[in-house]
CSV table of C-alpha atoms in Angstrom, one decimal:
chain,number,residue,atom,x,y,z
I,13,GLU,CA,-34.3,158.0,-15.5
I,14,THR,CA,-35.5,158.8,-19.0
I,15,LEU,CA,-33.9,155.6,-20.4
I,16,PHE,CA,-35.7,153.5,-17.7
I,17,LEU,CA,-39.1,155.2,-18.5
I,18,ASN,CA,-38.5,154.8,-22.2
I,19,THR,CA,-37.7,151.1,-21.8
I,20,ILE,CA,-40.8,150.5,-19.8
I,21,SER,CA,-42.8,152.3,-22.5
I,22,VAL,CA,-41.4,150.1,-25.3
I,23,ILE,CA,-42.4,147.0,-23.3
I,24,HIS,CA,-46.0,148.3,-22.9
I,25,LEU,CA,-46.0,149.4,-26.6
I,26,ARG,CA,-45.3,145.9,-27.8
I,27,GLU,CA,-48.0,144.5,-25.6
I,28,LYS,CA,-50.4,147.2,-27.0
I,29,ASN,CA,-51.2,148.7,-23.5
I,30,PHE,CA,-51.5,152.1,-25.1
I,31,ASN,CA,-52.9,154.0,-22.1
I,32,GLU,CA,-50.0,152.8,-19.9
I,33,VAL,CA,-47.5,153.6,-22.6
I,34,LEU,CA,-48.9,157.1,-23.0
I,35,GLU,CA,-48.5,157.8,-19.3
I,36,SER,CA,-44.8,156.8,-19.2
I,37,LEU,CA,-44.0,158.4,-22.6
I,38,LEU,CA,-45.5,161.7,-21.5
I,39,ALA,CA,-43.5,161.6,-18.3
I,40,THR,CA,-40.3,160.8,-20.3
I,41,HIS,CA,-41.2,163.6,-22.7
I,42,GLN,CA,-41.4,166.1,-19.8
I,43,LEU,CA,-38.1,165.0,-18.4
I,44,MET,CA,-36.4,165.3,-21.8
I,45,ILE,CA,-37.7,168.8,-22.2
I,46,ILE,CA,-36.6,169.8,-18.7
I,47,HIS,CA,-33.1,168.4,-19.3
I,48,ASN,CA,-32.9,169.7,-22.8
I,49,GLN,CA,-32.3,166.3,-24.3
I,50,MET,CA,-33.2,166.9,-27.9
I,51,SER,CA,-31.6,164.0,-29.7
I,52,MET,CA,-32.5,161.0,-31.8
I,53,SER,CA,-33.9,159.3,-28.7
I,54,TYR,CA,-36.2,162.3,-28.3
I,55,GLY,CA,-37.2,161.9,-31.9
I,56,GLN,CA,-38.0,158.2,-31.3
I,57,LEU,CA,-40.0,159.2,-28.2
I,58,LEU,CA,-42.1,161.6,-30.3
I,59,LEU,CA,-42.8,158.8,-32.8
I,60,ASN,CA,-43.8,156.4,-30.0
I,61,LEU,CA,-46.2,159.1,-28.8
I,62,SER,CA,-47.5,159.4,-32.3
I,63,TYR,CA,-48.0,155.7,-32.6
I,64,CYS,CA,-49.9,155.5,-29.3
I,65,TYR,CA,-52.2,158.4,-30.2
I,66,GLY,CA,-52.9,156.8,-33.6
I,67,CYS,CA,-53.9,153.5,-31.9
I,68,LEU,CA,-56.1,155.5,-29.4
I,69,LYS,CA,-57.8,157.2,-32.4
I,70,ASP,CA,-56.5,160.7,-31.5
I,71,PHE,CA,-55.3,161.5,-35.0
I,72,ASN,CA,-54.5,165.2,-34.5
I,73,GLN,CA,-52.0,164.4,-31.8
I,74,ALA,CA,-50.7,161.4,-33.8
I,75,ILE,CA,-49.9,163.6,-36.8
I,76,THR,CA,-48.5,166.5,-34.6
I,77,TYR,CA,-46.0,164.2,-32.9
I,78,ALA,CA,-45.2,162.4,-36.2
I,79,HIS,CA,-44.2,165.7,-37.8
I,80,LYS,CA,-42.1,166.7,-34.8
I,81,GLY,CA,-40.3,163.4,-34.9
I,82,LEU,CA,-39.8,163.8,-38.7
I,83,GLU,CA,-38.3,167.3,-38.1
I,84,ILE,CA,-35.7,165.7,-35.7
I,85,ALA,CA,-35.0,162.9,-38.2
I,86,LYS,CA,-34.2,165.5,-40.9
I,87,ILE,CA,-32.1,167.7,-38.6
I,88,SER,CA,-30.1,164.7,-37.4
I,89,ASN,CA,-30.0,163.2,-41.0
I,90,SER,CA,-31.3,159.8,-39.7
I,91,LYS,CA,-32.8,157.6,-42.3
I,92,TYR,CA,-34.0,155.2,-39.6
I,93,LEU,CA,-35.9,157.9,-37.8
I,94,GLU,CA,-37.3,159.3,-41.0
I,95,SER,CA,-38.5,155.8,-41.9
I,96,ALA,CA,-40.1,155.3,-38.5
I,97,ALA,CA,-41.9,158.7,-38.9
I,98,MET,CA,-43.4,157.4,-42.2
I,99,ALA,CA,-44.4,154.2,-40.4
I,100,VAL,CA,-46.3,156.1,-37.7
I,101,ILE,CA,-48.0,158.3,-40.3
I,102,ALA,CA,-49.0,155.0,-42.1
I,103,ASN,CA,-50.4,153.8,-38.8
I,104,ALA,CA,-52.5,157.0,-38.4
I,105,HIS,CA,-54.0,156.5,-41.9
I,106,TRP,CA,-54.6,152.8,-41.3
I,107,GLN,CA,-56.4,153.5,-38.0
I,108,GLN,CA,-58.7,155.9,-39.9
I,109,ASN,CA,-59.5,153.1,-42.5
I,110,ARG,CA,-57.5,155.0,-45.1
I,111,TYR,CA,-55.8,151.8,-46.2
I,112,LEU,CA,-54.3,152.9,-49.5
I,113,HIS,CA,-52.6,155.9,-47.8
I,114,GLY,CA,-51.4,153.6,-45.0
I,115,ILE,CA,-49.9,151.1,-47.4
I,116,THR,CA,-48.3,153.9,-49.4
I,117,PHE,CA,-46.6,155.4,-46.3
I,118,ILE,CA,-45.5,152.0,-45.0
I,119,LEU,CA,-43.9,151.1,-48.4
I,120,TYR,CA,-42.2,154.5,-48.5
I,121,SER,CA,-40.9,153.8,-44.9
I,122,PHE,CA,-39.4,150.5,-46.0
I,123,TRP,CA,-37.9,152.2,-49.1
I,124,ILE,CA,-36.1,154.8,-46.9
I,125,TYR,CA,-34.8,152.2,-44.4
I,126,PRO,CA,-35.2,148.5,-45.3
I,127,PRO,CA,-36.7,146.3,-42.6
I,128,TRP,CA,-33.8,143.9,-42.6
I,129,LYS,CA,-31.5,146.6,-41.2
I,130,ASN,CA,-32.6,146.3,-37.6
I,131,GLU,CA,-34.9,144.5,-35.2
I,132,SER,CA,-37.3,147.4,-34.7
I,133,MET,CA,-38.0,147.8,-38.4
I,134,ARG,CA,-38.4,144.1,-38.8
I,135,TYR,CA,-41.1,144.3,-36.1
I,136,VAL,CA,-42.8,147.2,-38.0
I,137,PHE,CA,-42.6,145.1,-41.2
I,138,LEU,CA,-44.2,142.1,-39.6
I,139,GLU,CA,-47.0,144.1,-38.0
I,140,ALA,CA,-47.7,145.8,-41.3
I,141,VAL,CA,-47.9,142.4,-43.1
I,142,ARG,CA,-50.1,141.1,-40.4
I,143,SER,CA,-52.4,144.1,-40.6
I,144,ILE,CA,-52.7,143.9,-44.4
I,145,ARG,CA,-53.3,140.1,-44.3
I,146,ASN,CA,-56.1,140.6,-41.7
I,147,LEU,CA,-57.7,143.3,-43.8
I,148,LEU,CA,-57.6,141.2,-46.9
I,149,ARG,CA,-59.0,138.2,-45.0
I,150,GLU,CA,-61.8,140.4,-43.7
I,151,LYS,CA,-62.7,142.0,-47.0
I,152,LEU,CA,-62.4,138.8,-49.1
I,153,GLY,CA,-64.3,136.9,-46.4
I,154,ARG,CA,-67.3,139.0,-47.1
I,155,PHE,CA,-67.5,137.7,-50.6
I,156,GLY,CA,-66.7,134.1,-49.6
I,157,LEU,CA,-63.3,134.3,-51.2
I,158,VAL,CA,-61.2,133.2,-48.2
I,159,THR,CA,-60.0,129.7,-48.6
I,160,ARG,CA,-59.0,127.5,-45.6
I,161,LYS,CA,-55.4,127.7,-46.7
I,162,PHE,CA,-55.4,131.6,-46.8
I,163,HIS,CA,-57.4,131.7,-43.5
I,164,ASN,CA,-54.8,129.7,-41.7
I,165,TYR,CA,-51.8,131.6,-43.1
């Protein structure tokens, strides 16, 4: 049951339906606590919760869940999970318009676990590049510095 709920959550997560994701992630979280399933999947669930809360602008919850996920990463000695924790912390900073912090954390995330090692981290990498590109386009556009070539990139 937890695997099914977590799979549904990931589908909604990629589609950016954060309220729906939050509902199913919280249900999965409760089931994992009831069945005492404190594993790497639980750590990933905590990081998915953190990401959702960050996107919904609830930064206290985002950081709380990110730190819990980071604890599990360190206990399980998982570089992948540690990298994912840094990525969700980067997202929380980015959502607060703290771009330099966001970029620093995402680069640290990629240093811990390079994006070419699995599909999930490649997705994170592409989203980070897309967000940075859009920010640059917006900021440079204010000064009339965006060329047609850059705008279509």
